[in-house]
Amino acid sequence: MGLRPNLLTRRTAGVASTTLALLLSTAAVGVVPAASAFSAAPGEVCVEPADVHSDARMKPGGGAKHEPNELTLAETREREADLAAALRERARFRAGAGATTMAATVTIPVVVHVIQENSTRTGGNIPDSMINSQISVLNQSFSGATGGASTAFSFQLQTINRVTNPSWYPIVQGSSAERSMKNSLRTGGKNTLNIYLGELSDSLLGWATFPTRKLNSMDGVVVLSESLPGGTATNYNQGDTGTHEVGHWLNLYHTFQGGCSGSGDSVSDTAAEASPAYQCPTGRDTCTAPGTDPITNFMDYTYDSCMYQFTAGQASRMLTAWNAYRAA
């Protein structure tokens, strides 16, 4: 597939024109009103899940105690069955309400929580400019401006919430501290993207929860703060960890989910891939099925400089999941 042309130029331009990107995002059809961005939908309540499956992105050689990186075959079958059930449930609801159309364009309100150990940069106190640049990267990536398929989604930053709490720093995936953090900070309904930034445990770059039919307090995305554009995470500091994790939040699996067999990542236009790809491999082809490995896809593990696309199938899957799980 080749590497995207002029990526660094595009990303630099995106950083410099954040205000324009945010203004453009508000012009999309289907903007969520600000008044509803911070309140759950009628009848929608936060519940404590017995088990919340999450997905992660990690550096080469990294490892997490709870291995949030890939679902088992049984877990993916459970998720696919739940998606089908949720779609049927939504269809019955819309029929009863006399509404037959589903959202085709969505602007997602974003709340960013910056978790700090102290007021220094090394203690997690990153500047607002990095966060604004991350929102710009999300809008470029999901619009297809970097070279991939255009999706239905754009992102509008609502607020930046800074919290100094050494007991939450670093953020440890699957810990009681993570649960306490999210119980205390998460805001909005199922349509609101909560992003938690800070230093992370176990060499992880980030993780995210998949959508569920009932809102729970763990819902959201956790991202290494120095992976934002202009950060210090070498090879992973152009904002694509954020894009990757939001993809999971919108119900995408890794491109290497399921390896070479079965339904893989449940998207027909991403070639099968036996295992994660790291760095920027050329001509990697780990499965006998047609197509080389999708190393330029946002849902692989390659360097940010190699990632530039979602496929049309992934765009369709995300919109289907939005209408099933997160639409008002």
mmCIF file of C-alpha atoms in Angstrom, residues 37-320:
data_model
loop_
_atom_site.group_PDB
_atom_site.id
_atom_site.type_symbol
_atom_site.label_atom_id
_atom_site.label_comp_id
_atom_site.label_asym_id
_atom_site.label_seq_id
_atom_site.Cartn_x
_atom_site.Cartn_y
_atom_site.Cartn_z
ATOM 1 C CA ALA A 37 -22.859 16.950 25.838
ATOM 2 C CA PHE A 38 -22.501 16.702 29.600
ATOM 3 C CA SER A 39 -25.695 14.926 30.559
ATOM 4 C CA ALA A 40 -26.764 11.331 30.116
ATOM 5 C CA ALA A 41 -29.727 10.636 27.880
ATOM 6 C CA PRO A 42 -33.094 10.257 29.640
ATOM 7 C CA GLY A 43 -33.133 6.991 31.507
ATOM 8 C CA GLU A 44 -29.429 6.442 30.900
ATOM 9 C CA VAL A 45 -27.473 5.581 34.013
ATOM 10 C CA CYS A 46 -23.923 4.635 34.813
ATOM 11 C CA VAL A 47 -23.552 1.028 35.893
ATOM 12 C CA GLU A 48 -20.569 -0.821 37.279
ATOM 13 C CA PRO A 49 -19.676 -3.601 34.813
ATOM 14 C CA ALA A 50 -18.688 -7.042 35.974
ATOM 15 C CA ASP A 51 -16.004 -7.069 33.295
ATOM 16 C CA VAL A 52 -15.121 -4.346 30.822
ATOM 17 C CA HIS A 53 -13.051 -5.545 27.889
ATOM 18 C CA SER A 54 -10.537 -2.982 26.722
ATOM 19 C CA ASP A 55 -8.053 -2.802 23.909
ATOM 20 C CA ALA A 56 -4.612 -1.281 23.914
ATOM 21 C CA ARG A 57 -1.682 -0.134 21.831
ATOM 22 C CA MET A 58 1.834 -0.841 23.019
ATOM 23 C CA LYS A 59 5.427 -0.322 22.024
ATOM 24 C CA PRO A 60 7.544 -3.240 20.792
ATOM 25 C CA GLY A 61 8.314 -5.510 23.723
ATOM 26 C CA GLY A 62 5.691 -3.912 25.943
ATOM 27 C CA GLY A 63 3.340 -5.998 28.008
ATOM 28 C CA ALA A 64 0.385 -5.421 30.294
ATOM 29 C CA LYS A 65 -0.463 -7.409 33.379
ATOM 30 C CA HIS A 66 -4.044 -7.810 32.199
ATOM 31 C CA GLU A 67 -3.138 -8.170 28.488
ATOM 32 C CA PRO A 68 -5.797 -5.817 27.114
ATOM 33 C CA ASN A 69 -4.441 -6.070 23.595
ATOM 34 C CA GLU A 70 -6.597 -8.684 21.923
ATOM 35 C CA LEU A 71 -9.909 -10.382 22.598
ATOM 36 C CA THR A 72 -10.316 -14.137 22.562
ATOM 37 C CA LEU A 73 -12.417 -15.818 19.887
ATOM 38 C CA ALA A 74 -15.182 -16.358 22.433
ATOM 39 C CA GLU A 75 -15.104 -12.678 23.421
ATOM 40 C CA THR A 76 -15.324 -11.491 19.826
ATOM 41 C CA ARG A 77 -18.250 -13.848 19.171
ATOM 42 C CA GLU A 78 -19.938 -12.448 22.273
ATOM 43 C CA ARG A 79 -19.347 -8.884 21.095
ATOM 44 C CA GLU A 80 -20.626 -9.581 17.572
ATOM 45 C CA ALA A 81 -23.768 -11.222 18.955
ATOM 46 C CA ASP A 82 -24.310 -8.239 21.240
ATOM 47 C CA LEU A 83 -23.903 -5.824 18.314
ATOM 48 C CA ALA A 84 -26.564 -7.710 16.354
ATOM 49 C CA ALA A 85 -28.879 -7.681 19.368
ATOM 50 C CA ALA A 86 -28.290 -3.980 19.963
ATOM 51 C CA LEU A 87 -29.121 -3.198 16.332
ATOM 52 C CA ARG A 88 -32.377 -5.150 16.595
ATOM 53 C CA GLU A 89 -33.213 -3.331 19.821
ATOM 54 C CA ARG A 90 -32.532 0.069 18.249
ATOM 55 C CA ALA A 91 -34.605 -0.826 15.179
ATOM 56 C CA ARG A 92 -37.589 -1.699 17.376
ATOM 57 C CA PHE A 93 -37.148 1.547 19.322
ATOM 58 C CA ARG A 94 -36.994 3.662 16.179
ATOM 59 C CA ALA A 95 -40.024 1.914 14.698
ATOM 60 C CA GLY A 96 -41.980 2.567 17.882
ATOM 61 C CA ALA A 97 -40.935 6.208 17.904
ATOM 62 C CA GLY A 98 -41.787 6.622 14.237
ATOM 63 C CA ALA A 99 -38.154 7.353 13.342
ATOM 64 C CA THR A 100 -36.668 5.347 10.501
ATOM 65 C CA THR A 101 -33.390 7.116 9.761
ATOM 66 C CA MET A 102 -30.098 6.654 11.559
ATOM 67 C CA ALA A 103 -27.324 9.185 12.050
ATOM 68 C CA ALA A 104 -25.116 9.560 8.979
ATOM 69 C CA THR A 105 -22.831 12.307 10.263
ATOM 70 C CA VAL A 106 -21.793 12.683 13.875
ATOM 71 C CA THR A 107 -19.854 15.301 15.815
ATOM 72 C CA ILE A 108 -18.573 13.811 19.069
ATOM 73 C CA PRO A 109 -18.132 16.064 22.123
ATOM 74 C CA VAL A 110 -14.755 15.451 23.769
ATOM 75 C CA VAL A 111 -13.806 15.945 27.416
ATOM 76 C CA VAL A 112 -10.084 15.656 28.160
ATOM 77 C CA HIS A 113 -8.818 14.834 31.654
ATOM 78 C CA VAL A 114 -5.116 15.585 32.171
ATOM 79 C CA ILE A 115 -3.860 13.469 35.077
ATOM 80 C CA GLN A 116 -0.801 15.021 36.694
ATOM 81 C CA GLU A 117 1.599 14.016 39.432
ATOM 82 C CA ASN A 118 2.608 17.647 39.856
ATOM 83 C CA SER A 119 2.706 20.906 37.918
ATOM 84 C CA THR A 120 5.830 20.059 35.861
ATOM 85 C CA ARG A 121 5.909 18.764 32.294
ATOM 86 C CA THR A 122 7.648 15.568 33.479
ATOM 87 C CA GLY A 123 4.862 15.231 36.032
ATOM 88 C CA GLY A 124 2.206 15.188 33.314
ATOM 89 C CA ASN A 125 1.433 18.883 32.922
ATOM 90 C CA ILE A 126 1.313 19.075 29.121
ATOM 91 C CA PRO A 127 0.247 22.315 27.407
ATOM 92 C CA ASP A 128 -3.209 22.913 25.961
ATOM 93 C CA SER A 129 -1.612 23.268 22.522
ATOM 94 C CA MET A 130 -0.795 19.536 22.441
ATOM 95 C CA ILE A 131 -4.398 18.670 23.269
ATOM 96 C CA ASN A 132 -5.762 21.004 20.592
ATOM 97 C CA SER A 133 -3.360 19.407 18.122
ATOM 98 C CA GLN A 134 -4.623 15.944 19.091
ATOM 99 C CA ILE A 135 -8.193 16.989 18.320
ATOM 100 C CA SER A 136 -6.980 18.280 14.958
ATOM 101 C CA VAL A 137 -5.297 14.924 14.254
ATOM 102 C CA LEU A 138 -8.518 13.074 15.109
ATOM 103 C CA ASN A 139 -10.473 15.268 12.706
ATOM 104 C CA GLN A 140 -7.924 14.736 9.932
ATOM 105 C CA SER A 141 -7.701 10.983 10.467
ATOM 106 C CA PHE A 142 -11.435 10.342 10.655
ATOM 107 C CA SER A 143 -12.237 12.658 7.739
ATOM 108 C CA GLY A 144 -9.881 10.817 5.391
ATOM 109 C CA ALA A 145 -7.669 13.892 5.017
ATOM 110 C CA THR A 146 -4.532 11.797 5.623
ATOM 111 C CA GLY A 147 -5.355 9.456 2.742
ATOM 112 C CA GLY A 148 -7.797 6.868 4.076
ATOM 113 C CA ALA A 149 -11.554 6.475 3.819
ATOM 114 C CA SER A 150 -13.741 9.267 5.118
ATOM 115 C CA THR A 151 -15.778 8.283 8.171
ATOM 116 C CA ALA A 152 -18.917 9.825 9.620
ATOM 117 C CA PHE A 153 -17.118 11.282 12.631
ATOM 118 C CA SER A 154 -15.673 14.607 13.672
ATOM 119 C CA PHE A 155 -14.623 15.760 17.133
ATOM 120 C CA GLN A 156 -15.287 18.931 19.118
ATOM 121 C CA LEU A 157 -13.315 19.692 22.265
ATOM 122 C CA GLN A 158 -15.645 20.745 25.080
ATOM 123 C CA THR A 159 -13.307 21.167 28.043
ATOM 124 C CA ILE A 160 -9.882 20.332 29.457
ATOM 125 C CA ASN A 161 -9.973 19.134 33.058
ATOM 126 C CA ARG A 162 -6.630 19.148 34.882
ATOM 127 C CA VAL A 163 -6.283 16.952 37.966
ATOM 128 C CA THR A 164 -3.188 16.684 40.181
ATOM 129 C CA ASN A 165 -3.376 13.364 42.018
ATOM 130 C CA PRO A 166 -0.187 11.318 42.577
ATOM 131 C CA SER A 167 -2.268 8.248 43.533
ATOM 132 C CA TRP A 168 -3.586 8.112 39.942
ATOM 133 C CA TYR A 169 -0.152 8.650 38.390
ATOM 134 C CA PRO A 170 0.953 6.721 36.453
ATOM 135 C CA ILE A 171 -2.379 5.371 35.222
ATOM 136 C CA VAL A 172 -2.339 1.586 35.679
ATOM 137 C CA GLN A 173 -4.588 -0.391 33.336
ATOM 138 C CA GLY A 174 -7.182 -2.499 35.170
ATOM 139 C CA SER A 175 -6.296 -1.126 38.603
ATOM 140 C CA SER A 176 -8.548 0.071 41.391
ATOM 141 C CA ALA A 177 -6.923 3.484 40.950
ATOM 142 C CA GLU A 178 -8.038 3.594 37.314
ATOM 143 C CA ARG A 179 -11.579 2.750 38.387
ATOM 144 C CA SER A 180 -11.469 5.406 41.104
ATOM 145 C CA MET A 181 -10.188 7.972 38.608
ATOM 146 C CA LYS A 182 -12.910 7.288 36.089
ATOM 147 C CA ASN A 183 -15.661 7.045 38.719
ATOM 148 C CA SER A 184 -14.639 10.497 39.909
ATOM 149 C CA LEU A 185 -14.061 12.197 36.581
ATOM 150 C CA ARG A 186 -16.106 10.698 33.755
ATOM 151 C CA THR A 187 -18.802 13.023 32.464
ATOM 152 C CA GLY A 188 -21.502 13.014 29.795
ATOM 153 C CA GLY A 189 -23.620 10.368 28.128
ATOM 154 C CA LYS A 190 -22.646 7.481 25.881
ATOM 155 C CA ASN A 191 -22.069 9.962 23.040
ATOM 156 C CA THR A 192 -19.361 11.849 24.976
ATOM 157 C CA LEU A 193 -15.749 10.813 24.472
ATOM 158 C CA ASN A 194 -13.759 11.046 27.706
ATOM 159 C CA ILE A 195 -9.984 10.995 27.130
ATOM 160 C CA TYR A 196 -7.619 10.479 30.075
ATOM 161 C CA LEU A 197 -4.027 11.626 29.548
ATOM 162 C CA GLY A 198 -0.986 10.859 31.685
ATOM 163 C CA GLU A 199 1.997 8.567 32.185
ATOM 164 C CA LEU A 200 0.940 4.924 31.676
ATOM 165 C CA SER A 201 2.064 1.600 33.140
ATOM 166 C CA ASP A 202 3.613 -1.431 31.412
ATOM 167 C CA SER A 203 4.976 0.398 28.335
ATOM 168 C CA LEU A 204 1.438 0.906 27.071
ATOM 169 C CA LEU A 205 0.672 3.765 24.712
ATOM 170 C CA GLY A 206 -3.048 3.668 25.430
ATOM 171 C CA TRP A 207 -6.198 1.618 25.858
ATOM 172 C CA ALA A 208 -9.928 1.994 25.345
ATOM 173 C CA THR A 209 -13.250 0.420 26.174
ATOM 174 C CA PHE A 210 -15.572 -0.961 23.532
ATOM 175 C CA PRO A 211 -19.131 0.407 23.407
ATOM 176 C CA THR A 212 -21.797 -1.241 25.548
ATOM 177 C CA ARG A 213 -25.576 -0.926 25.678
ATOM 178 C CA LYS A 214 -25.516 0.462 29.222
ATOM 179 C CA LEU A 215 -23.235 3.321 30.076
ATOM 180 C CA ASN A 216 -20.585 2.468 32.648
ATOM 181 C CA SER A 217 -18.087 4.654 34.408
ATOM 182 C CA MET A 218 -15.082 2.956 32.787
ATOM 183 C CA ASP A 219 -16.167 4.081 29.312
ATOM 184 C CA GLY A 220 -13.504 6.109 27.535
ATOM 185 C CA VAL A 221 -9.983 6.259 26.172
ATOM 186 C CA VAL A 222 -6.652 6.407 28.028
ATOM 187 C CA VAL A 223 -3.657 7.780 26.134
ATOM 188 C CA LEU A 224 -0.015 8.379 26.990
ATOM 189 C CA SER A 225 0.219 12.167 27.181
ATOM 190 C CA GLU A 226 3.610 12.274 25.456
ATOM 191 C CA SER A 227 2.136 10.428 22.432
ATOM 192 C CA LEU A 228 0.206 13.562 21.527
ATOM 193 C CA PRO A 229 1.584 15.678 18.677
ATOM 194 C CA GLY A 230 4.774 17.342 19.847
ATOM 195 C CA GLY A 231 5.294 14.823 22.665
ATOM 196 C CA THR A 232 8.482 13.017 23.607
ATOM 197 C CA ALA A 233 7.412 9.432 22.737
ATOM 198 C CA THR A 234 9.798 8.825 19.834
ATOM 199 C CA ASN A 235 8.048 7.282 16.790
ATOM 200 C CA TYR A 236 4.706 7.538 18.581
ATOM 201 C CA ASN A 237 4.253 11.294 18.947
ATOM 202 C CA GLN A 238 2.083 12.338 16.008
ATOM 203 C CA GLY A 239 -1.252 11.618 17.687
ATOM 204 C CA ASP A 240 -2.075 8.262 16.124
ATOM 205 C CA THR A 241 -2.348 6.472 19.468
ATOM 206 C CA GLY A 242 -5.348 8.705 20.092
ATOM 207 C CA THR A 243 -6.766 7.791 16.675
ATOM 208 C CA HIS A 244 -6.140 4.075 17.306
ATOM 209 C CA GLU A 245 -7.855 4.091 20.701
ATOM 210 C CA VAL A 246 -10.851 6.101 19.510
ATOM 211 C CA GLY A 247 -11.202 3.465 16.788
ATOM 212 C CA HIS A 248 -11.626 0.871 19.537
ATOM 213 C CA TRP A 249 -14.086 3.150 21.374
ATOM 214 C CA LEU A 250 -16.112 3.130 18.142
ATOM 215 C CA ASN A 251 -15.984 -0.699 18.014
ATOM 216 C CA LEU A 252 -13.021 -1.499 15.760
ATOM 217 C CA TYR A 253 -10.750 -4.443 16.533
ATOM 218 C CA HIS A 254 -7.053 -4.612 15.737
ATOM 219 C CA THR A 255 -6.278 -5.513 12.144
ATOM 220 C CA PHE A 256 -4.546 -8.640 13.465
ATOM 221 C CA GLN A 257 -7.547 -9.737 15.561
ATOM 222 C CA GLY A 258 -8.078 -13.475 15.074
ATOM 223 C CA GLY A 259 -4.913 -13.880 13.030
ATOM 224 C CA CYS A 260 -5.227 -15.619 9.670
ATOM 225 C CA SER A 261 -8.355 -17.625 10.420
ATOM 226 C CA GLY A 262 -12.028 -16.982 11.037
ATOM 227 C CA SER A 263 -13.603 -13.565 10.617
ATOM 228 C CA GLY A 264 -10.497 -11.679 11.758
ATOM 229 C CA ASP A 265 -11.368 -8.090 12.610
ATOM 230 C CA SER A 266 -14.916 -8.491 11.185
ATOM 231 C CA VAL A 267 -14.116 -6.044 8.367
ATOM 232 C CA SER A 268 -13.930 -7.459 4.844
ATOM 233 C CA ASP A 269 -11.586 -4.894 3.281
ATOM 234 C CA THR A 270 -8.692 -5.214 5.742
ATOM 235 C CA ALA A 271 -6.358 -8.026 4.741
ATOM 236 C CA ALA A 272 -5.817 -10.816 7.262
ATOM 237 C CA GLU A 273 -2.767 -10.380 9.470
ATOM 238 C CA ALA A 274 -1.224 -13.042 11.703
ATOM 239 C CA SER A 275 0.291 -10.729 14.321
ATOM 240 C CA PRO A 276 0.914 -7.056 15.094
ATOM 241 C CA ALA A 277 3.246 -5.145 12.803
ATOM 242 C CA TYR A 278 5.836 -2.891 14.422
ATOM 243 C CA GLN A 279 8.001 -0.074 13.058
ATOM 244 C CA CYS A 280 7.494 0.330 9.256
ATOM 245 C CA PRO A 281 7.888 -3.077 7.575
ATOM 246 C CA THR A 282 7.861 -3.273 3.783
ATOM 247 C CA GLY A 283 5.848 -5.924 1.935
ATOM 248 C CA ARG A 284 4.902 -7.798 5.115
ATOM 249 C CA ASP A 285 2.505 -10.653 4.297
ATOM 250 C CA THR A 286 1.824 -13.040 7.172
ATOM 251 C CA CYS A 287 -1.311 -14.814 5.875
ATOM 252 C CA THR A 288 -2.003 -16.796 2.714
ATOM 253 C CA ALA A 289 -5.260 -14.899 2.123
ATOM 254 C CA PRO A 290 -5.114 -12.178 -0.573
ATOM 255 C CA GLY A 291 -3.488 -8.883 0.289
ATOM 256 C CA THR A 292 -0.390 -7.798 2.146
ATOM 257 C CA ASP A 293 -0.624 -6.894 5.817
ATOM 258 C CA PRO A 294 -2.461 -3.588 6.463
ATOM 259 C CA ILE A 295 0.501 -1.942 8.150
ATOM 260 C CA THR A 296 -0.699 1.570 7.233
ATOM 261 C CA ASN A 297 -4.016 1.059 8.998
ATOM 262 C CA PHE A 298 -4.643 2.998 12.187
ATOM 263 C CA MET A 299 -5.621 -0.246 13.933
ATOM 264 C CA ASP A 300 -2.202 -1.914 13.614
ATOM 265 C CA TYR A 301 0.837 -1.266 15.869
ATOM 266 C CA THR A 302 3.245 0.432 13.456
ATOM 267 C CA TYR A 303 4.978 3.788 13.965
ATOM 268 C CA ASP A 304 2.785 6.864 13.660
ATOM 269 C CA SER A 305 4.738 7.790 10.523
ATOM 270 C CA CYS A 306 3.399 4.634 8.828
ATOM 271 C CA MET A 307 -0.259 4.957 9.802
ATOM 272 C CA TYR A 308 -2.670 6.929 7.683
ATOM 273 C CA GLN A 309 -5.934 5.148 7.007
ATOM 274 C CA PHE A 310 -9.197 3.593 7.971
ATOM 275 C CA THR A 311 -10.913 1.541 5.257
ATOM 276 C CA ALA A 312 -14.442 2.009 3.952
ATOM 277 C CA GLY A 313 -15.398 -1.187 5.779
ATOM 278 C CA GLN A 314 -14.069 0.147 9.051
ATOM 279 C CA ALA A 315 -15.930 3.425 8.513
ATOM 280 C CA SER A 316 -19.147 1.478 7.976
ATOM 281 C CA ARG A 317 -18.569 -0.686 11.057
ATOM 282 C CA MET A 318 -17.971 2.359 13.266
ATOM 283 C CA LEU A 319 -21.158 4.065 12.095
ATOM 284 C CA THR A 320 -23.176 0.885 12.562
#
